[in-house]
Amino acid sequence: MDLRVDEHINYINNRLQIIQSDHVFSFSIDAVLLAQFVGLSKSHSQVMDLCTGNGVIPLVLSERSKAAITGLELQPRLAEMARRSIAMNQQSEQIKIVEGDVKDAGKLFALEQYDIVTCNPPYFRRNTEQAYSQNPYVAIARHEMYCTLADVLQAAGKLLKQRGKFACVYRPERLVEVFETMRAYQLEPKRVCFIHPKKSEAANLVLIEAMKGGKAGLLTLPALAVYDEQNQYTEEFLAYYEGEN
Amino acid sequence: MDLRVDEHINYINNRLQIIQSDHVFSFSIDAVLLAQFVGLSKSHSQVMDLCTGNGVIPLVLSERSKAAITGLELQPRLAEMARRSIAMNQQSEQIKIVEGDVKDAGKLFALEQYDIVTCNPPYFRRNTEQAYSQNPYVAIARHEMYCTLADVLQAAGKLLKQRGKFACVYRPERLVEVFETMRAYQLEPKRVCFIHPKKSEAANLVLIEAMKGGKAGLLTLPALAVYDEQNQYTEEFLAYYEGEN
């Protein structure tokens, strides 16, 4: 396996490994939870992951589905890392990484052909000081520098079949805006799962699944606490993370 | 205390009692949770409870605040029961019950004078078979026969001061619609608390607080489970219900 000098290999879970670099971008638990959350079925044949980064979501999805999986990534360095990680896990047949901009998704890919679109988008607004103080790889992944929530939802709306599903992970602070923008692109929120650092604390993440052209009606799943009061991972978090939920 | 033949007295909590009738309407835990949830401060002087029913929310609020509390109720029988319950708890100085329609709230009361508006509105759409199979007192309280969510939010928008707070309890199935309709009346959702029958089950209620003219940014509080796996009330539910949270 070719590794650059600043790279190392981490485990995603008990089965999958991934190439990371502290200088570029490391996957976080958010992405794995999203990949375990989205509702897959055997009939699904085409899956798209937008803003795929180092490819963590396609890798986890490949454990859950036999569908063809495409990852779209803007940054060449990350796309190239993703491809090497996919090869390392022997998933190059199932997963393809495409370099390109989410805003061009409607030109790069067939319209209304995807069963599932996932995305772990940048969470933070562009116009924050923090966005400019970080290294550019990280800033692009975390802040809406090149890709806003609306860009992602518009792309998902174009790529999804009718009744296809879009799933993302986001900050609950922006949930009202997420719901509103989803509806603007005919994506009806259908399932949410709030993630709390501890069960006694406010949620800091939310998993959201929407259906293209779906009818109104939202299911709020049991809340998921990551740590217990002794700062150990909870059993339910570990089960969810490992795909045993 | 005058009681009609079909009436009896129940405890709301360790301190408050309320007149109920199986033929008319009984308060449920939803209303008490809402009354404990809404953010009150010492500076608040005017509080309104819309669709007040037998007055359970004003009674619980009177334990938490010295503000003048008004309850608005459409059905004369319920308004009259509420007044007797308030007298029984020696709260007739603080709580006034007004008979009238939520849609007339802007004519009945001073505009933009209220710090807090609460409501435990009918949860279910009008056009369901169930709505017509129940006794009319219950049907009106549970279904949108005379009062829709939009009617309630419009009234709250008229009565609240700028930066005043509206709080309601609702079905999470309709959360997307609630958020959307709140924004249509300049009520920005600021805090939510999901109530789960058990922690392993989907939420069946959600408490929502919005601020008139507030800026975007939602806090998702720790989820509240009502029962444990042995079907006993959880400690956190009891603490919340009794106002010890």
Coordinates of C-alpha atoms in Angstrom, one line a residue, chain A residues 125 172-177 179-180 183 188-189 192 194 196 198-203 216-223 236, chain B residues 125 172-177 179-180 183 188-189 192 194 196 198-203 216-223 236:
Chain A
R125 CA -21.6 28.9 7.6
P172 CA -29.5 20.3 15.2
E173 CA -29.1 24.1 15.6
R174 CA -30.0 24.4 11.9
L175 CA -32.8 21.8 11.8
V176 CA -35.5 24.3 11.0
E177 CA -33.6 25.6 8.0
F179 CA -36.5 21.0 6.9
E180 CA -37.4 24.2 5.0
R183 CA -39.1 20.9 1.2
E188 CA -39.9 15.5 2.5
P189 CA -38.3 14.8 5.9
V192 CA -34.7 11.8 12.3
F194 CA -30.8 13.0 17.5
H196 CA -26.5 13.5 22.2
K198 CA -24.5 12.2 26.9
K199 CA -28.2 11.5 27.5
S200 CA -28.3 14.4 29.9
E201 CA -27.0 16.9 27.3
A202 CA -28.5 18.7 24.4
A203 CA -28.1 17.0 21.0
A216 CA -45.6 14.6 5.2
G217 CA -45.1 12.6 8.4
L218 CA -42.0 12.5 10.5
L219 CA -40.7 9.6 12.7
T220 CA -38.4 10.7 15.6
L221 CA -36.3 7.6 16.5
P222 CA -35.0 6.9 19.9
A223 CA -32.3 9.4 20.9
E236 CA -26.3 1.4 22.0
Chain B
R125 CA -56.6 16.8 11.4
P172 CA -43.7 14.9 16.2
E173 CA -45.2 13.4 13.0
R174 CA -46.2 17.0 12.2
L175 CA -43.0 18.7 13.3
V176 CA -42.0 19.9 9.8
E177 CA -45.3 21.6 9.3
F179 CA -41.7 24.7 12.1
E180 CA -42.9 25.9 8.7
R183 CA -42.0 30.8 10.7
E188 CA -38.8 31.2 15.3
P189 CA -38.4 27.7 16.9
V192 CA -37.5 21.3 21.4
F194 CA -38.9 15.0 22.5
H196 CA -40.6 9.0 24.2
K198 CA -39.9 4.4 26.5
K199 CA -36.3 5.4 25.6
S200 CA -36.2 2.5 23.0
E201 CA -39.3 3.8 21.2
A202 CA -40.0 6.6 18.8
A203 CA -41.1 9.9 20.2
A216 CA -32.5 31.1 13.8
G217 CA -30.9 28.5 16.1
L218 CA -32.5 25.5 17.7
L219 CA -31.6 23.7 20.9
T220 CA -32.6 20.0 21.1
L221 CA -32.9 19.2 24.8
P222 CA -32.2 15.7 26.3
A223 CA -34.9 13.3 25.3
E236 CA -36.5 12.0 35.1

